[in-house]
CSV table of C-alpha atoms and ligand atoms in Angstrom, one decimal:
chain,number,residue,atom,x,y,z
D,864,UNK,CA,123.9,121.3,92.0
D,865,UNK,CA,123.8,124.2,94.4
D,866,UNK,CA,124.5,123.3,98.2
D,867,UNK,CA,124.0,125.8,100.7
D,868,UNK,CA,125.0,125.1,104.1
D,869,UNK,CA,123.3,127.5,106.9
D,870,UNK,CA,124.2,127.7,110.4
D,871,UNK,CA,120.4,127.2,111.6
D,872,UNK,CA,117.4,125.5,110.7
D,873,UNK,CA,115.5,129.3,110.6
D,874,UNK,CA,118.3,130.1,107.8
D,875,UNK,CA,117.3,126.8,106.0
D,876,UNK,CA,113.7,128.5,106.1
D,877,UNK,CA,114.3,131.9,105.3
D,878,UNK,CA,117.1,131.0,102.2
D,879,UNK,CA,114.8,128.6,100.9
D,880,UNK,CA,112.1,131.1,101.4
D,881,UNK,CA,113.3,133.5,99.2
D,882,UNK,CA,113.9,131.6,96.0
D,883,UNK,CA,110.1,131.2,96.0
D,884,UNK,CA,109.5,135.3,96.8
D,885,UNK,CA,111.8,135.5,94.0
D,886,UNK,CA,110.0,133.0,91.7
D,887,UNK,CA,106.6,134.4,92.1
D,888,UNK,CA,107.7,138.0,92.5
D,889,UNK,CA,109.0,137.4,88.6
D,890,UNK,CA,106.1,134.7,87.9
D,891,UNK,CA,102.9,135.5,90.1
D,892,UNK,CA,101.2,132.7,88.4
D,893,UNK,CA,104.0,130.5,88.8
D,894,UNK,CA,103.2,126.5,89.3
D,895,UNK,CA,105.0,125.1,92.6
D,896,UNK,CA,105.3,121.7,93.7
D,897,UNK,CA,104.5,121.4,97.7
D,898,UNK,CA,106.1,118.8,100.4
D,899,UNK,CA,104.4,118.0,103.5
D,900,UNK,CA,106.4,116.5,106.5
D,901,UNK,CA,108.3,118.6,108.8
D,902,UNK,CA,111.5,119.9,106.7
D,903,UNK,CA,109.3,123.1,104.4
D,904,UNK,CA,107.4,124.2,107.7
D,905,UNK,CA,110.2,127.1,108.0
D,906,UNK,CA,109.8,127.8,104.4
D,907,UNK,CA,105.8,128.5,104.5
D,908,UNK,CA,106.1,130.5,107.7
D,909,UNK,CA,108.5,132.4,106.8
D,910,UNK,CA,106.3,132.7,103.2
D,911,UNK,CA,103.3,133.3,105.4
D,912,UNK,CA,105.2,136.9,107.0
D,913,UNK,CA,105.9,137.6,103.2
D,914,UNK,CA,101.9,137.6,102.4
D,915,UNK,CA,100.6,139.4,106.2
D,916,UNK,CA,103.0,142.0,105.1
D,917,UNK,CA,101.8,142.7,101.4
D,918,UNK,CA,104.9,141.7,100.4
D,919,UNK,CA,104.0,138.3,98.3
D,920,UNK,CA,101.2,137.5,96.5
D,921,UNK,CA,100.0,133.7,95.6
D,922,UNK,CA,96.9,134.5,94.7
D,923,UNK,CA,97.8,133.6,91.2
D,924,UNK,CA,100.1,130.8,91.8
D,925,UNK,CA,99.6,126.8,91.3
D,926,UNK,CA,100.6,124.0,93.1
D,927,UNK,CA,100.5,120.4,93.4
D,928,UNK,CA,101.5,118.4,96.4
D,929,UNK,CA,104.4,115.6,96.0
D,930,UNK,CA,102.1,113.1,97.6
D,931,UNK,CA,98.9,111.5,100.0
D,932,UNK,CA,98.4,108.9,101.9
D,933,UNK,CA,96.0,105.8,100.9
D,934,UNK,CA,93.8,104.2,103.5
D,935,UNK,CA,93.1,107.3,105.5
D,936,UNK,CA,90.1,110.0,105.3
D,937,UNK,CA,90.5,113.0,103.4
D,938,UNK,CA,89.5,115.1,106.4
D,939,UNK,CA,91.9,113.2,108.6
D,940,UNK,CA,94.2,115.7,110.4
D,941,UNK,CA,97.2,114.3,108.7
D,942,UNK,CA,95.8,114.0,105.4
D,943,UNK,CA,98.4,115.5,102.9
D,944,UNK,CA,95.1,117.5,101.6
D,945,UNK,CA,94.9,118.4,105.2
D,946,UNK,CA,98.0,119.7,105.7
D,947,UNK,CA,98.5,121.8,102.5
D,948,UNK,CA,94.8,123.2,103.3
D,949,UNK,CA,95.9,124.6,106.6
D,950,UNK,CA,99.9,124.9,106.5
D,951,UNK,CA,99.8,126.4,103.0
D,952,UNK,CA,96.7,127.0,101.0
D,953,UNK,CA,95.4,129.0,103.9
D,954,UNK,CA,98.6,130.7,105.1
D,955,UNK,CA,99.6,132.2,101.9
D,956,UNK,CA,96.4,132.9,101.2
D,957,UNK,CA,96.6,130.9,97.7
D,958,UNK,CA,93.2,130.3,95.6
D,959,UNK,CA,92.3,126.6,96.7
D,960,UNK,CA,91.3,125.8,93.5
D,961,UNK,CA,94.3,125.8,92.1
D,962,UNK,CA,95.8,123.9,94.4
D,963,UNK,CA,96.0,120.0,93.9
D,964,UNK,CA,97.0,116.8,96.0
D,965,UNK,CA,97.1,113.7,94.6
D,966,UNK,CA,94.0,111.8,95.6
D,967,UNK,CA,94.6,108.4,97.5
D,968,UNK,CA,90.9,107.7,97.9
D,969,UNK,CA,90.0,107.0,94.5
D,970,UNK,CA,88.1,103.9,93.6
D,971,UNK,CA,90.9,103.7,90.4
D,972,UNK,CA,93.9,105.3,91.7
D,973,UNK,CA,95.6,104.2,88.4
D,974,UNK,CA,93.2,106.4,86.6
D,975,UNK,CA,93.4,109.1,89.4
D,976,UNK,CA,97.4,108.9,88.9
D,977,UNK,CA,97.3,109.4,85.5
D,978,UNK,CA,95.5,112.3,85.5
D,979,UNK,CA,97.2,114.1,88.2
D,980,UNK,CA,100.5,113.8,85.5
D,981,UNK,CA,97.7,115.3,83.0
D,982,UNK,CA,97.0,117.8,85.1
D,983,UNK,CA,100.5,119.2,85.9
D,984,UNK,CA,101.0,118.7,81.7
D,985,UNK,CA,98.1,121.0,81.1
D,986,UNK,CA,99.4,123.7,83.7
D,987,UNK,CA,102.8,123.8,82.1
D,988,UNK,CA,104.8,121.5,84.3
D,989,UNK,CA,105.7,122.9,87.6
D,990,UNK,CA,108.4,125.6,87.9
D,991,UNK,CA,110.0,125.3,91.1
D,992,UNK,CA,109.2,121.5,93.2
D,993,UNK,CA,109.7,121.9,97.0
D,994,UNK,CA,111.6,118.7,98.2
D,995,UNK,CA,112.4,117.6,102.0
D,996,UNK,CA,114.4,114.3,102.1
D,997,UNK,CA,113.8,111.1,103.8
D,998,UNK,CA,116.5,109.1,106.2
D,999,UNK,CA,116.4,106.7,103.9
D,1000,UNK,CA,117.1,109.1,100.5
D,1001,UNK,CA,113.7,109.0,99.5
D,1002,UNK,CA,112.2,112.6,97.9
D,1003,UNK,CA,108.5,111.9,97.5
D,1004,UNK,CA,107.8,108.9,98.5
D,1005,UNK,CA,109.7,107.4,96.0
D,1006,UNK,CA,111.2,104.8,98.3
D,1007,UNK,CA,114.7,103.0,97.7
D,1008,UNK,CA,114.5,101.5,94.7
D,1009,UNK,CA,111.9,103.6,92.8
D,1010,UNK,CA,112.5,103.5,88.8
D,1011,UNK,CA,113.8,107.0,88.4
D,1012,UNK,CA,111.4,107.1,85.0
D,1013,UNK,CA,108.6,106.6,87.0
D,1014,UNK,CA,105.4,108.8,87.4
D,1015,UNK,CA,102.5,109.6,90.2
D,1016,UNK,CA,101.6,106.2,91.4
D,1017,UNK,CA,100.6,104.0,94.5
D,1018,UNK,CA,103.7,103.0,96.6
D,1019,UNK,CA,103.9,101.0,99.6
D,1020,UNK,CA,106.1,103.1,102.4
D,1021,UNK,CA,108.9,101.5,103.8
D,1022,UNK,CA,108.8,100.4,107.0
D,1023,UNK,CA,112.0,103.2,107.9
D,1024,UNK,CA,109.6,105.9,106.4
D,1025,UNK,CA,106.4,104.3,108.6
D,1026,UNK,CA,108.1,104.8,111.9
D,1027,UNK,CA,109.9,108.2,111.2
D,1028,UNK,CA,106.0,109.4,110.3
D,1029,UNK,CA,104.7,107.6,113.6
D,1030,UNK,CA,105.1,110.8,115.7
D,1031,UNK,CA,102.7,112.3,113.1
D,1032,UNK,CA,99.9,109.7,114.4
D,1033,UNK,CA,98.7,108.7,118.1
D,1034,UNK,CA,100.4,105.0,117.4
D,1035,UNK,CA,102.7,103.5,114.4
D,1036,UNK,CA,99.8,101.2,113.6
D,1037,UNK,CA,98.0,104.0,112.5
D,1038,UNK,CA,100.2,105.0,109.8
D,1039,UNK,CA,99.1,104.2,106.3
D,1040,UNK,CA,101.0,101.2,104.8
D,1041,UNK,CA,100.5,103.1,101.2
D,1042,UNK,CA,100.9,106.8,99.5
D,1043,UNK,CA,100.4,108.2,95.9
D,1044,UNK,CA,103.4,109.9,94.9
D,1045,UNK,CA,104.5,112.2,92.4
D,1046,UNK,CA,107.3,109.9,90.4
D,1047,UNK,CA,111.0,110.6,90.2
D,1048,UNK,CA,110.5,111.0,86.7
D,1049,UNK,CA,107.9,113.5,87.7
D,1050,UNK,CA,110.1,115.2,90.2
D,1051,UNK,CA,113.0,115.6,87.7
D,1052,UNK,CA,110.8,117.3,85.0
D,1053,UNK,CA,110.3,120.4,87.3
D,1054,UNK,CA,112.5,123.3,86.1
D,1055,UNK,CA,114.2,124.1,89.7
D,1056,UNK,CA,113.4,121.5,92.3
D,1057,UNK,CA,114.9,123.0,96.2
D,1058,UNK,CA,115.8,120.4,98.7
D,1059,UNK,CA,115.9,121.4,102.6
D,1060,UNK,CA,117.0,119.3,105.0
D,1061,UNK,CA,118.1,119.9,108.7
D,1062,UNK,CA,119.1,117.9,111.4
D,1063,UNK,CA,121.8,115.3,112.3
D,1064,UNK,CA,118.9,112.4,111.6
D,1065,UNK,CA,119.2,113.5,108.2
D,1066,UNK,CA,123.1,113.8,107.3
D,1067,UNK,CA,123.7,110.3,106.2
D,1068,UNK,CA,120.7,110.8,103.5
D,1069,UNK,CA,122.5,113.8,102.7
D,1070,UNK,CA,125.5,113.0,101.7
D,1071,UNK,CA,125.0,109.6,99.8
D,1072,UNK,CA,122.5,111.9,97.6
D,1073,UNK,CA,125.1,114.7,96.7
D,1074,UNK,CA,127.9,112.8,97.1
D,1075,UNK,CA,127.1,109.5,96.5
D,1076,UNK,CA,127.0,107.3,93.2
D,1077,UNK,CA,123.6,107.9,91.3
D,1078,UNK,CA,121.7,104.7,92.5
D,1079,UNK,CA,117.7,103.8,92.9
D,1080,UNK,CA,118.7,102.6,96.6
D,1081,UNK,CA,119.1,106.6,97.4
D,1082,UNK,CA,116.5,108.2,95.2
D,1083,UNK,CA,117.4,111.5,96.4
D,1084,UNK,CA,120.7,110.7,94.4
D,1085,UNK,CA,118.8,111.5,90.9
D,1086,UNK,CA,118.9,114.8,91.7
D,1087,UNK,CA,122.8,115.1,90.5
D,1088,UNK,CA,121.4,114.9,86.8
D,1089,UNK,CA,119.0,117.5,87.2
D,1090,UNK,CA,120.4,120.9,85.2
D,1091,UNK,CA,118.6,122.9,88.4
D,1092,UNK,CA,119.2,121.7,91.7
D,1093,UNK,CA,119.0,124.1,94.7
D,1094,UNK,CA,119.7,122.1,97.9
D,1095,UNK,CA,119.5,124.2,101.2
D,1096,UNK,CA,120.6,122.5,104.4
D,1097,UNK,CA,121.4,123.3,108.1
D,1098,UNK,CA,125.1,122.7,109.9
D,1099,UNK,CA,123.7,119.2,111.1
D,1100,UNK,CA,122.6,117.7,108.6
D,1101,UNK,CA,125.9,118.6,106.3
D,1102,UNK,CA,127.9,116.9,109.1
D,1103,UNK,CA,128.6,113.9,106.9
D,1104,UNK,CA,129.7,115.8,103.8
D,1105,UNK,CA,133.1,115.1,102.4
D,1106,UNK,CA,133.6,119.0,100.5
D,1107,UNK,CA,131.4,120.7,103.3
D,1108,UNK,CA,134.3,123.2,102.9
D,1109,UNK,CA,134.1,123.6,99.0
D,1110,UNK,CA,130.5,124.0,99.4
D,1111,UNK,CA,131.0,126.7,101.4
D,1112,UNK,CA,133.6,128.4,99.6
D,1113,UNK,CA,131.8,128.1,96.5
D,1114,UNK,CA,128.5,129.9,97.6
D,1115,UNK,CA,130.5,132.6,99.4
D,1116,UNK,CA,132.2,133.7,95.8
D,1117,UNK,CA,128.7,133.1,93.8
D,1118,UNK,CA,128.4,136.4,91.4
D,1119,UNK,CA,126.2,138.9,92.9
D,1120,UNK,CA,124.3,138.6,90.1
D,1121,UNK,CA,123.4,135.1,90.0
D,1122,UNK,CA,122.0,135.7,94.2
D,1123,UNK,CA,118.6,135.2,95.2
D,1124,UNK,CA,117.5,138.8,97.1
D,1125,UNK,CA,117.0,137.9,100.5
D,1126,UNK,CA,113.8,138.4,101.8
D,1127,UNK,CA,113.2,141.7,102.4
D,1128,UNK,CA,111.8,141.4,106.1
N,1525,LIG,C1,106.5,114.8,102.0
N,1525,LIG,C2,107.5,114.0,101.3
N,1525,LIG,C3,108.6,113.3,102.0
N,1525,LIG,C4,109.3,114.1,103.1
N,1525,LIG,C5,110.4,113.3,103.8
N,1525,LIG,C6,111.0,114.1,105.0
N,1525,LIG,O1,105.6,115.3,101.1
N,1525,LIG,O2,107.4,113.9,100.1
N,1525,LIG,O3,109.6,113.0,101.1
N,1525,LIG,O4,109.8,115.3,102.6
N,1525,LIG,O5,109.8,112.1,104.3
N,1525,LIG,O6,110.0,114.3,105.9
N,1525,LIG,P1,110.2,115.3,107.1
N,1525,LIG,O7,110.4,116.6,106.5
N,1525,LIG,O8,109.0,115.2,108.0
N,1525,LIG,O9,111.5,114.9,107.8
């Protein structure tokens, strides 16, 4: 694992930012894995710059989303399709159809499930996964106690994830009881998954997932026994970590050649 502690939240952005520049700079056709929620709105902004000034191109690039809601319209406003339409797709300018979100509306979501696995099979599996973290360790919405073999599937949402999503909807009774999500065994077949995370709220989760014992009740925690782990996090939301220090130390004396160029604006 790679931890990379940054004084700001904008850092957490821009760092995390340019491993994907990097990716599709080498790959333009490269296949990404997308989180919604609040943590990789630095990261597409700060992608977004990249493409208004020439600089990146995702024309050629896939993605599929970690996850949707069930129980709410595909044109709601907070609709995961909804949200990767107008705070990725159309920011970074990527070809829509090649863009995928698991669907929650299908009359067999087993079926639907199963396919979205097919999907990301037939596209080569998915280079580089985007992950934010939940308070309660979950990555997806692979709640506490998710198999870590399992696959895209419905979930219920835990009642910690409902009311941390709440100020997402006009009133916590309007937030979806269910989700399809991308699996943890799904999550740990991408090549280079890149976890963000800022904010105090967050530190707790944090540190049981690096430092932690590897256990379902922080799923986040599978992530040590992933050969590719990039996880890019602010002051806050490091407060809890026992080796802070090391971490630090560590990435300071990383060979030149093994850095990711910053971006170049
Ligand atoms: C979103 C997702 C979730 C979020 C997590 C953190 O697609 O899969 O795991 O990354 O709930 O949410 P925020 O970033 O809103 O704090």
């Amino acid at each position: 694992m790679e931890i990379i502690i940054l004084p700001t939240s904008a850092e957490v952005g821009r760092t995390a930012a340019a491993h994907i520049a990097s990716l599709v700079s080498r790959d333009p056709s490269a296949v990404l894995g997308l989180a919604t929620g609040s943590s990789p709105l630095g990261i597409y902004a700060e992608l977004a710059r990249g493409v208004e000034l020439g600089l990146i191109d995702f024309g050629q690039a896939r993605a599929f989303a970690l996850d949707e809601y069930v129980g709410i319209p595909l044109d709601h406003e907070q609709s995961y399709a909804t949200v990767i339409r107008t705070e990725v797709v159309e920011p970074l300018r990527m070809n829509a159809s090649l863009v995928q979100v698991p669907d929650g509306r299908a009359a067999d979501i087993e079926a639907a499930c199963d396919r979205y696995e097919a999907d990301i099979v037939e596209a080569g599996g998915i280079d580089l996964q985007i992950l934010g973290i939940g308070s309660n360790g979950h990555i997806g919405f692979n709640e506490p106690t998710s198999s870590f073999a399992s696959r895209t599937r419905i979930k219920t949402l835990a009642p910690q994830t409902r009311d941390d999503n709440a100020r997402f909807f006009a009133s916590l009774d309007e937030v979806p009881s269910h989700c399809v999500t991308q699996g943890l065994g799904t999550i740990m077949a991408a090549r280079h998954v890149l976890l963000v995370a800022q904010g105090a709220k967050k530190a707790d989760a944090v540190a049981a997932a690096i430092e932690g014992p590897v256990s379902s009740l922080v799923p986040a925690s599978i992530l040590q026994h992933h050969p590719h782990a990039t996880i890019v996090i602010d002051e806050e939301a490091a407060s809890a970590l026992t080796l802070a220090d090391y971490y630090r130390y560590v990435y300071e004396h990383k060979p030149h050649w093994q850095r990711v160029p910053p971006l170049p604006y």
